Amino acid sequence: MKKIGKQTYKIKDNVIIRDTYTIVGPKEGEGPLKKDFDMVVQDDLFGEDSFEKSERKFQVTAVENLLKKNNLNKNEIDLLISGDLLNQIVSASFAARELQIPYIGIYGACSTMSLSMGLGALLIDGGFANNVVCATSSHFCSAERQYRAPLEMGGQRFMSAQWTVTGAGAVWLSNYGEGPKIKHVTFGKIVDLGVSDANNMGAAMAPAAYDSLNQHLIDTKIDYDLITTGDLGTVGKSIVNKLFIDDNNSIENKFDDCGTIIFDLEKQDVHAGGSGCGCSAVVFGSFLYKKLKNKEIKNLLFTSTGALHSPTVTLQGDSIPGIAHCIGIEI
Amino acid sequence: MKYTKESYKKVVDEHTPKNKMFKNCILAFIFGGTICTIGEIVKNIFISFFAVPKDDAIVMSSIFLIALSAILTGFGVYDNLGKYGGAGTIVPITGFANSVVSPALEFKKEGYILGTAANIFKLAGPVLLFGYFASFCVGILSLLFK
Amino acid sequence: MNYIMSFVVGGLICVIGQIVMDKFRLNAAYLLVSFVVSGVILGYFGIYEKIVEIGYSGATVPLPGFGYSLAKGAMEEASSRGFIGALSGGIMKTSAGVATALILGYIVALVSNPKRK
């Protein structure tokens, strides 16, 4: 078996992250990473007439432009693994309807990016595919409609609330060529310590993030240059730091969170930071992938964190389960 | 993981930023007070310029405020006021109007009957239900204890 | 003077709402429901009438004022029409405002779209 330790899969040298494509909405395009994104769309609706259709177009455009950028034909892609936040993962499925690539739809809430990359890596390593595209998207307006209040409803967001990123990211994994390699994959357990406050997702996901990160570090014993989580925001990030300090194993100086990187927390009024599937996808596809390409870091532990939140069961008194999947990448 | 649900709750409380209650209260006071004062001004205009009886003038001024709030919601302004005003924009009747108009607007794409019309009471429905139910109880009580 | 009292009383009612919301991390819906119901109860005991006398629009514009109108309507109609009045009074008294909100809500939905955030 290719498993090491308790939960980690060791991948041979044959899964290469060939390229990425990121596309974001206007607010993200004003943030600190604006120069790193491949495309910034100035119109929330992207020329469509509803936010759901707009999100779908973000995802289609990300995948199509990724293929175009690399002169790839759709026939060369064996599998598209994608997901999103909406009910019945409509953005991913309807994007796949247009793309006409064999499609596996997955749901991992905001952990979708690393979940799809992990699955893609295993499939390539197992010899079942040569080229896999992993994609995900989220949209502030469609997420807000489904999970919270109407957009035009007045009221204050809590200081611990996060801002869903509008954007989509696509990643091309392949078993040939040059680029950073996926070496280890850890799929996380669901950890739920009873947080039921939908305005504090960071706190709900932090225990799961800690659990997966810790297990990955124990299993692989690698000293990473940079460890990032997906969308814990300021609250979750400080809790994860505390949990590691409790173990006398501080990761503080090499740990960051995509939700706090993507926005200027002071100026952009996003409170605790960014969230959503798109958050870790676009930060990985731009900022982090460039760091690997430019050899600024020699390895990266990329972790997307998901809050498996459902407004229905939360109203029934249930709490919010968290999950995190880790992808260990080396150049 | 050595934390239990109880002990983790303490960690969460320590790390969760508190809302700035003092600042929020001052803003709520200013926004709420201003909306009520506008109501009073409109009421007096109806009384002195249109010779409307006082009880009707109160109704007319709430209709004016509801209309104002509906228009501001339509232009996408009311939610920005709400960001600063907090309860100062939720508690006045304008907040009630906002809670009717905002889902109506939001669910337009799902159609005018199953979208807008079906969801228009999404937030206001509970308010009306409990309000009407309580008023019925009060009416019965007033019959029983004259 | 009316204006100052409207401002102060209206402002204070909103401050109570803000404190409740921040302290208990309440959803706005709970706040609205409890304010309307407390307006009805205070109206029944004649307490809200006193607040209206002091606060003018500062007391009638916030949601407890809506509850107060409901209670007043129900009690007035009940005394003249009995059981039917208890059912219809509150709704009649507040119907103009609710109808305005519904009709304008629909019209606004026809002509406008949610704005970019």
XYZ file of C-alpha atoms in Angstrom:
594
model
C 0.000 0.000 0.000
C 1.065 3.523 -0.702
C -0.039 4.724 2.693
C 2.411 5.966 5.316
C 1.542 6.589 8.941
C -2.095 6.755 9.824
C -3.734 8.824 7.141
C -1.224 9.924 4.517
C -0.726 8.668 0.982
C 2.755 8.850 -0.481
C 2.788 9.697 -4.172
C 5.639 8.748 -6.487
C 7.420 11.446 -8.466
C 4.776 11.432 -11.158
C 2.083 13.956 -10.261
C 3.023 17.365 -11.552
C 1.068 20.578 -11.108
C 1.565 21.834 -14.637
C -0.364 25.068 -14.525
C -3.157 26.992 -12.842
C -5.720 29.567 -13.864
C -7.478 31.974 -11.521
C -10.329 34.351 -12.128
C -11.844 36.619 -9.481
C -14.536 39.236 -8.953
C -14.083 42.978 -8.455
C -13.559 43.030 -4.679
C -10.831 40.376 -4.818
C -9.334 42.280 -7.754
C -8.845 45.281 -5.485
C -7.084 43.213 -2.835
C -3.363 42.697 -2.224
C -3.115 39.850 -4.762
C -4.629 41.785 -7.676
C -1.485 41.454 -9.819
C -1.250 37.691 -9.302
C -4.650 36.706 -10.702
C -4.939 35.705 -14.353
C -8.192 37.558 -14.817
C -10.262 40.068 -12.840
C -13.924 40.439 -13.785
C -15.343 43.869 -12.996
C -18.970 42.765 -13.151
C -20.344 40.510 -10.389
C -22.862 39.046 -12.798
C -20.256 38.389 -15.524
C -22.866 39.332 -18.128
C -25.326 36.676 -16.909
C -28.720 37.390 -15.401
C -28.374 35.567 -12.072
C -25.571 35.027 -9.582
C -25.810 31.250 -9.913
C -25.271 31.494 -13.663
C -22.458 33.936 -13.089
C -20.660 31.537 -10.734
C -20.989 28.771 -13.306
C -19.452 31.033 -15.943
C -16.534 31.787 -13.634
C -15.823 28.076 -13.436
C -16.235 27.404 -17.160
C -13.986 30.347 -18.012
C -11.305 29.241 -15.563
C -11.141 25.725 -17.044
C -11.375 26.844 -20.672
C -8.699 29.500 -20.274
C -6.443 27.034 -18.481
C -6.682 24.711 -21.467
C -6.251 27.551 -23.944
C -3.200 28.900 -22.112
C -1.525 25.511 -22.465
C -2.769 24.691 -25.987
C -4.606 21.698 -24.632
C -7.476 19.991 -26.317
C -10.459 18.893 -24.233
C -9.902 15.332 -25.485
C -6.531 15.240 -23.794
C -8.085 15.751 -20.362
C -9.119 12.438 -18.835
C -11.087 13.820 -15.932
C -12.531 16.987 -14.499
C -12.866 16.873 -10.707
C -14.794 19.841 -9.415
C -17.269 21.093 -6.858
C -18.688 24.205 -5.264
C -20.773 25.451 -2.364
C -24.274 25.552 -3.777
C -26.990 22.946 -3.328
C -26.615 19.973 -5.702
C -23.211 21.481 -6.642
C -24.936 23.214 -9.522
C -22.014 25.415 -10.521
C -19.688 22.455 -11.011
C -22.212 20.175 -12.713
C -23.545 22.824 -15.056
C -20.020 23.964 -15.877
C -19.217 20.328 -16.718
C -22.260 20.231 -18.977
C -20.641 22.932 -21.075
C -17.106 21.594 -20.872
C -17.909 18.047 -21.997
C -15.028 16.432 -20.096
C -15.650 13.244 -18.038
C -16.637 14.664 -14.708
C -16.523 13.723 -11.039
C -18.529 16.128 -8.907
C -17.444 16.399 -5.295
C -18.692 18.294 -2.290
C -16.282 19.279 0.444
C -17.586 22.764 1.193
C -14.577 25.097 1.262
C -12.151 22.148 1.338
C -13.032 21.313 -2.278
C -9.776 22.543 -3.844
C -7.439 20.270 -1.906
C -9.965 17.431 -1.982
C -10.072 17.517 -5.793
C -6.283 17.876 -6.066
C -5.812 14.962 -3.677
C -8.189 12.733 -5.628
C -6.612 13.776 -8.920
C -3.140 12.972 -7.594
C -4.220 9.498 -6.448
C -5.861 8.733 -9.791
C -2.783 9.794 -11.744
C -0.450 7.912 -9.414
C -2.634 4.852 -9.724
C -2.307 5.012 -13.510
C -5.969 5.755 -14.155
C -5.432 9.133 -15.772
C -2.731 11.147 -17.504
C -4.247 14.596 -17.268
C -6.728 15.804 -14.667
C -8.211 19.243 -14.228
C -9.286 20.173 -10.698
C -11.555 23.163 -10.335
C -13.805 24.950 -7.900
C -15.608 28.222 -7.511
C -17.604 30.323 -5.093
C -19.556 33.548 -5.406
C -20.313 35.965 -2.592
C -23.816 36.729 -3.797
C -24.972 33.165 -4.511
C -23.491 31.894 -1.230
C -25.034 34.723 0.752
C -28.446 33.946 -0.739
C -28.234 30.270 0.125
C -26.594 30.441 3.522
C -27.487 33.803 5.050
C -29.774 36.769 4.498
C -30.948 38.526 1.334
C -28.287 40.812 -0.133
C -30.216 44.048 0.286
C -31.184 43.293 3.882
C -29.742 45.918 6.229
C -27.834 44.866 9.303
C -24.385 44.324 10.706
C -22.045 41.429 10.123
C -20.359 40.038 13.204
C -16.668 40.781 13.668
C -15.957 37.041 13.392
C -17.930 36.689 10.134
C -16.070 36.069 6.884
C -16.530 37.242 3.319
C -17.140 34.593 0.644
C -14.648 35.007 -2.188
C -16.056 35.515 -5.670
C -13.814 33.573 -7.987
C -12.809 30.289 -9.529
C -9.548 28.419 -9.760
C -8.522 25.560 -12.028
C -5.426 23.384 -11.681
C -3.946 21.072 -14.319
C -2.360 17.912 -12.926
C -0.377 15.693 -15.240
C 1.969 12.694 -15.162
C 4.569 14.309 -17.427
C 6.328 17.654 -17.826
C 7.915 20.098 -15.418
C 6.549 21.787 -12.331
C 5.952 21.428 -8.604
C 5.031 17.881 -7.598
C 2.355 16.601 -5.267
C 4.207 14.219 -2.937
C 1.814 13.566 -0.081
C -1.926 13.642 0.379
C -3.743 13.477 3.703
C -7.513 13.235 3.751
C -8.863 14.533 7.031
C -11.376 13.264 9.522
C -14.461 15.258 10.320
C -13.901 17.027 13.599
C -16.744 18.769 15.352
C -16.285 20.489 18.688
C -19.806 21.805 18.849
C -19.517 25.253 17.287
C -22.939 26.097 15.874
C -22.454 29.793 15.152
C -22.601 30.344 11.375
C -20.970 33.716 11.969
C -17.866 32.037 13.304
C -16.847 29.464 10.697
C -13.146 29.867 11.476
C -13.689 28.535 14.984
C -15.788 25.652 13.633
C -13.044 24.567 11.193
C -9.947 25.185 13.334
C -9.999 21.816 15.204
C -10.287 19.919 11.907
C -7.454 21.954 10.405
C -5.274 21.245 13.416
C -6.131 17.552 13.334
C -5.255 17.067 9.648
C -2.141 19.259 9.743
C -0.862 17.551 12.847
C -1.488 14.091 11.410
C 0.214 15.025 8.143
C 3.277 16.372 9.954
C 3.484 13.244 12.128
C 3.032 10.897 9.155
C 5.533 12.592 6.835
C 7.999 14.214 9.285
C 8.697 16.912 6.683
C 9.762 20.390 7.732
C 7.695 22.601 5.411
C 8.772 26.115 4.388
C 5.195 27.269 4.337
C 1.961 25.853 5.702
C -1.302 27.398 4.556
C -4.898 26.723 5.441
C -7.836 27.549 3.214
C -10.211 29.965 4.846
C -9.890 29.981 8.622
C -9.771 33.769 8.811
C -8.211 35.606 11.719
C -10.209 33.729 14.370
C -9.499 30.216 13.111
C -5.871 31.037 12.361
C -5.181 32.188 15.896
C -6.980 29.134 17.319
C -4.881 26.748 15.177
C -1.734 28.539 16.353
C -2.865 28.095 19.928
C -3.612 24.392 19.454
C -0.091 23.804 18.084
C 1.480 25.882 20.872
C -0.431 23.713 23.357
C 1.537 20.778 21.905
C 4.863 22.655 22.228
C 5.113 22.454 18.461
C 4.572 26.020 17.284
C 4.170 26.493 13.532
C 3.442 30.197 13.926
C 6.361 31.541 11.864
C 5.628 29.453 8.771
C 1.849 29.336 8.966
C -0.573 31.507 7.053
C -4.182 31.417 5.954
C -5.496 32.092 2.447
C -8.514 33.910 3.909
C -6.221 36.485 5.488
C -3.948 36.765 2.420
C -6.576 37.475 -0.217
C -8.063 40.617 1.327
C -6.674 43.676 3.016
C -8.432 43.036 6.320
C -8.101 46.635 7.498
C -9.313 48.420 4.399
C -11.712 46.028 2.682
C -14.264 45.613 5.479
C -14.244 41.827 5.353
C -14.036 41.403 9.136
C -12.320 38.056 9.836
C -11.168 37.424 6.228
C -12.158 35.558 3.090
C -13.925 32.205 2.857
C -15.541 29.887 0.320
C -14.213 27.252 -2.083
C -12.817 29.990 -4.291
C -10.673 31.398 -1.508
C -8.067 28.651 -1.256
C -8.405 27.922 -5.002
C -7.495 31.389 -6.235
C -4.824 32.002 -3.591
C -3.186 28.670 -4.444
C -3.506 29.236 -8.182
C -1.914 32.663 -8.047
C 0.151 33.623 -5.028
C 1.230 30.210 -3.732
C 1.823 28.580 -7.130
C 4.005 31.522 -8.165
C 6.027 31.167 -4.968
C 6.688 27.511 -5.885
C 7.440 28.309 -9.522
C 9.872 31.075 -8.572
C 11.490 28.723 -6.042
C 10.869 31.174 -3.194
C 9.807 28.147 -1.168
C 10.937 24.590 -1.770
C 7.926 22.905 -0.289
C 4.412 23.828 0.689
C 1.736 22.181 2.791
C -1.481 23.344 1.172
C -4.601 22.640 3.214
C -8.155 23.583 2.347
C -10.555 23.700 5.238
C -14.268 23.122 4.966
C -17.174 23.902 7.242
C -19.842 21.371 6.318
C -22.539 23.799 7.259
C -26.185 23.391 6.374
C -28.650 26.110 7.405
C -31.378 23.462 7.783
C -29.651 21.238 10.307
C -28.178 24.256 12.097
C -31.747 25.453 12.693
C -32.503 21.963 14.022
C -29.880 22.591 16.673
C -26.948 20.733 15.148
C -23.405 22.056 15.119
C -21.068 22.700 12.182
C -18.679 19.823 11.332
C -15.252 20.799 10.054
C -12.904 18.997 7.681
C -9.468 19.647 6.217
C -7.422 17.913 3.532
C -3.655 18.407 3.195
C -1.615 18.390 0.005
C 2.150 18.262 0.439
C 3.885 19.870 -2.541
C 7.596 19.928 -3.378
C 9.500 21.503 -6.243
C -7.442 16.268 20.407
C -7.502 16.994 24.089
C -10.320 19.524 23.941
C -13.900 18.672 24.716
C -16.859 20.669 23.492
C -16.967 22.539 26.789
C -13.297 23.429 27.032
C -13.155 24.335 23.338
C -15.980 26.813 23.862
C -13.686 28.762 26.200
C -10.932 28.825 23.559
C -13.403 30.088 20.965
C -14.654 32.836 23.269
C -11.101 33.989 23.945
C -10.239 34.195 20.252
C -13.483 35.616 18.880
C -13.416 39.407 18.535
C -16.255 41.117 20.342
C -18.562 43.477 18.525
C -17.817 47.099 19.383
C -20.957 47.502 21.441
C -20.397 51.045 22.689
C -19.756 52.446 19.225
C -22.645 50.394 17.807
C -25.015 51.750 20.464
C -24.102 55.356 19.692
C -24.626 54.783 15.982
C -27.906 52.946 16.639
C -29.038 55.895 18.768
C -28.209 58.406 16.043
C -29.701 56.427 13.134
C -32.812 55.354 15.063
C -33.342 58.842 16.471
C -32.974 60.420 13.042
C -35.493 58.060 11.426
C -38.013 58.736 14.215
C -37.471 62.492 13.915
C -38.112 62.323 10.173
C -41.337 60.478 11.039
C -42.314 63.262 13.446
C -41.559 65.980 10.877
C -43.618 64.206 8.203
C -46.462 63.699 10.670
C -46.518 67.419 11.510
C -46.450 68.344 7.829
C -49.519 66.194 7.239
C -51.283 67.732 10.245
C -50.506 71.364 9.508
C -50.445 71.504 5.690
C -52.974 68.853 4.716
C -55.271 69.106 7.753
C -55.101 65.338 8.298
C -56.432 64.170 11.716
C -53.639 63.178 14.124
C -54.291 59.415 14.100
C -54.273 59.317 10.309
C -51.191 61.520 10.212
C -49.329 58.881 12.250
C -50.359 56.245 9.689
C -49.381 58.525 6.803
C -45.965 59.156 8.282
C -45.330 55.414 8.666
C -46.452 54.912 5.062
C -43.990 57.615 4.034
C -41.154 55.943 5.948
C -42.030 52.519 4.514
C -42.012 53.962 0.992
C -38.710 55.725 1.624
C -37.151 52.517 2.907
C -38.509 50.493 -0.032
C -36.985 52.944 -2.510
C -33.644 53.056 -0.689
C -33.628 49.241 -0.642
C -34.315 49.194 -4.370
C -31.367 51.492 -5.002
C -29.159 49.292 -2.819
C -28.615 51.990 -0.198
C -30.467 50.626 2.832
C -28.123 47.704 3.480
C -25.213 50.139 3.542
C -27.022 52.288 6.100
C -27.681 49.098 8.053
C -23.969 48.330 8.149
C -23.428 51.443 10.272
C -26.823 51.921 11.905
C -27.274 48.319 13.122
C -30.383 48.104 15.275
C -30.957 51.804 14.545
C -32.015 50.789 11.041
C -33.619 47.430 11.958
C -35.941 48.439 14.799
C -37.797 51.373 13.160
C -40.627 50.565 10.748
C -38.165 51.218 7.899
C -36.321 48.054 8.952
C -39.560 46.094 8.682
C -40.103 47.487 5.178
C -36.519 46.553 4.277
C -37.158 43.002 5.475
C -40.161 42.795 3.113
C -38.532 44.397 0.077
C -35.127 42.704 0.260
C -36.346 39.093 -0.202
C -38.833 40.285 -2.842
C -35.906 41.686 -4.805
C -33.638 38.768 -4.092
C -35.926 36.013 -5.344
C -36.998 37.820 -8.504
C -34.893 35.483 -10.643
C -36.944 32.492 -9.477
C -40.076 34.075 -10.925
C -42.622 36.649 -9.783
C -44.994 34.175 -8.150
C -42.859 31.332 -6.785
C -39.875 33.654 -6.266
C -40.807 37.159 -5.258
C -44.353 36.605 -4.027
C -43.618 33.369 -2.194
C -40.581 34.776 -0.407
C -41.781 38.298 0.346
C -42.871 37.198 3.840
C -39.704 35.221 4.485
C -38.523 37.626 7.184
C -41.658 39.678 7.834
C -43.916 36.628 8.192
C -42.759 35.725 11.714
C -43.163 39.358 12.798
C -46.713 39.560 11.469
C -47.685 36.123 12.768
C -46.527 36.805 16.311
C -47.871 40.352 16.188
C -51.326 39.269 15.031
C -51.425 36.346 17.435
C -50.491 38.555 20.382
C -53.029 41.190 19.366
C -55.753 38.529 19.183
C -54.852 37.368 22.708
C -54.932 40.957 23.927
C -58.331 41.508 22.264
C -59.742 38.407 23.994
C -58.220 39.442 27.327
C -59.807 42.871 27.020
C -63.177 41.182 26.421
C -62.748 38.936 29.472
C -61.537 41.630 31.860
C -63.498 44.728 30.983
C -39.353 69.893 21.654
C -41.403 67.136 19.985
C -38.503 66.548 17.643
C -35.935 66.258 20.413
C -38.120 63.841 22.375
C -38.786 61.792 19.212
C -35.065 61.592 18.602
C -34.195 60.599 22.173
C -36.973 58.052 22.727
C -36.605 56.515 19.254
C -32.842 56.393 19.673
C -33.103 54.727 23.084
C -35.461 52.008 21.817
C -32.931 51.249 19.056
C -30.080 51.170 21.590
C -31.971 48.507 23.576
C -32.242 46.513 20.350
C -28.534 46.935 19.647
C -27.562 45.752 23.127
C -29.826 42.697 22.853
C -28.382 41.874 19.432
C -24.705 42.281 20.380
C -24.951 40.611 23.786
C -26.883 37.526 22.719
C -25.641 37.351 19.097
C -29.259 37.275 17.964
C -30.537 37.047 14.435
C -32.517 40.179 13.457
C -35.715 38.083 13.105
C -35.735 37.213 16.829
C -35.231 40.872 17.687
C -38.115 42.038 15.468
C -40.505 39.385 16.775
C -39.728 40.079 20.427
C -40.011 43.837 19.940
C -43.415 43.609 18.290
C -44.744 41.200 20.917
C -43.441 43.366 23.764
C -45.142 46.349 22.105
C -48.426 44.429 22.153
C -48.020 43.500 25.823
C -47.006 47.012 26.890
C -49.934 48.326 24.836
C -52.356 46.042 26.682
C -51.239 47.330 30.065
C -51.440 50.945 28.908
C -47.722 51.481 29.466
C -46.863 52.106 25.839
C -49.475 54.860 25.679
C -47.396 56.761 28.252
C -44.254 56.265 26.170
C -46.079 57.612 23.104
C -47.148 60.672 25.105
C -43.511 61.384 25.937
C -41.840 60.237 22.746
C -44.309 61.009 19.924
C -42.967 59.468 16.700
C -39.968 58.219 18.669
C -42.396 55.676 20.138
C -44.700 55.041 17.169
C -42.059 54.574 14.435
C -40.010 51.748 16.055
C -41.504 48.248 15.938
C -42.887 48.198 19.491
C -45.072 51.041 18.190
C -46.350 48.621 15.538
C -47.192 46.194 18.338
C -48.874 48.999 20.246
C -51.130 49.777 17.236
C -51.984 46.074 16.991
C -52.992 45.939 20.644
C -54.914 49.213 20.477
C -56.834 48.107 17.365
C -57.688 44.714 18.834
C -58.919 46.194 22.090
C -60.985 48.950 20.441
C -62.664 46.608 17.992
C -63.186 43.940 20.643
C -65.094 46.395 22.786
C -67.412 47.328 19.898
C -67.695 44.025 17.975
C -66.716 41.371 20.497
C -64.946 38.219 19.335
C -64.805 39.206 15.667
C -63.291 42.515 16.669
C -60.557 40.786 18.678
C -59.633 38.861 15.536
C -59.790 41.713 13.051
C -58.951 44.832 15.059
C -55.176 44.567 15.131
C -54.929 43.619 11.487
C -57.243 46.459 10.411
C -55.335 49.058 12.344
C -51.981 48.089 10.834
C -53.150 47.001 7.385
C -52.259 50.268 5.614
C -48.596 49.985 6.566
C -48.317 46.289 5.767
C -50.084 46.746 2.424
C -47.724 49.602 1.534
C -44.711 47.428 2.283
C -46.077 44.528 0.217
C -47.174 46.571 -2.791
C -44.026 48.676 -2.911
C -41.934 45.586 -2.299
C -43.423 43.998 -5.371
C -43.042 47.127 -7.492
C -39.425 47.591 -6.407
C -38.767 43.931 -7.267
C -40.208 44.537 -10.733
C -37.953 47.481 -11.528
C -34.770 46.834 -9.558
C -32.083 44.197 -9.011
C -29.786 43.434 -6.062
C -26.736 45.657 -6.317
C -23.134 44.607 -6.523
C -21.575 44.106 -3.109
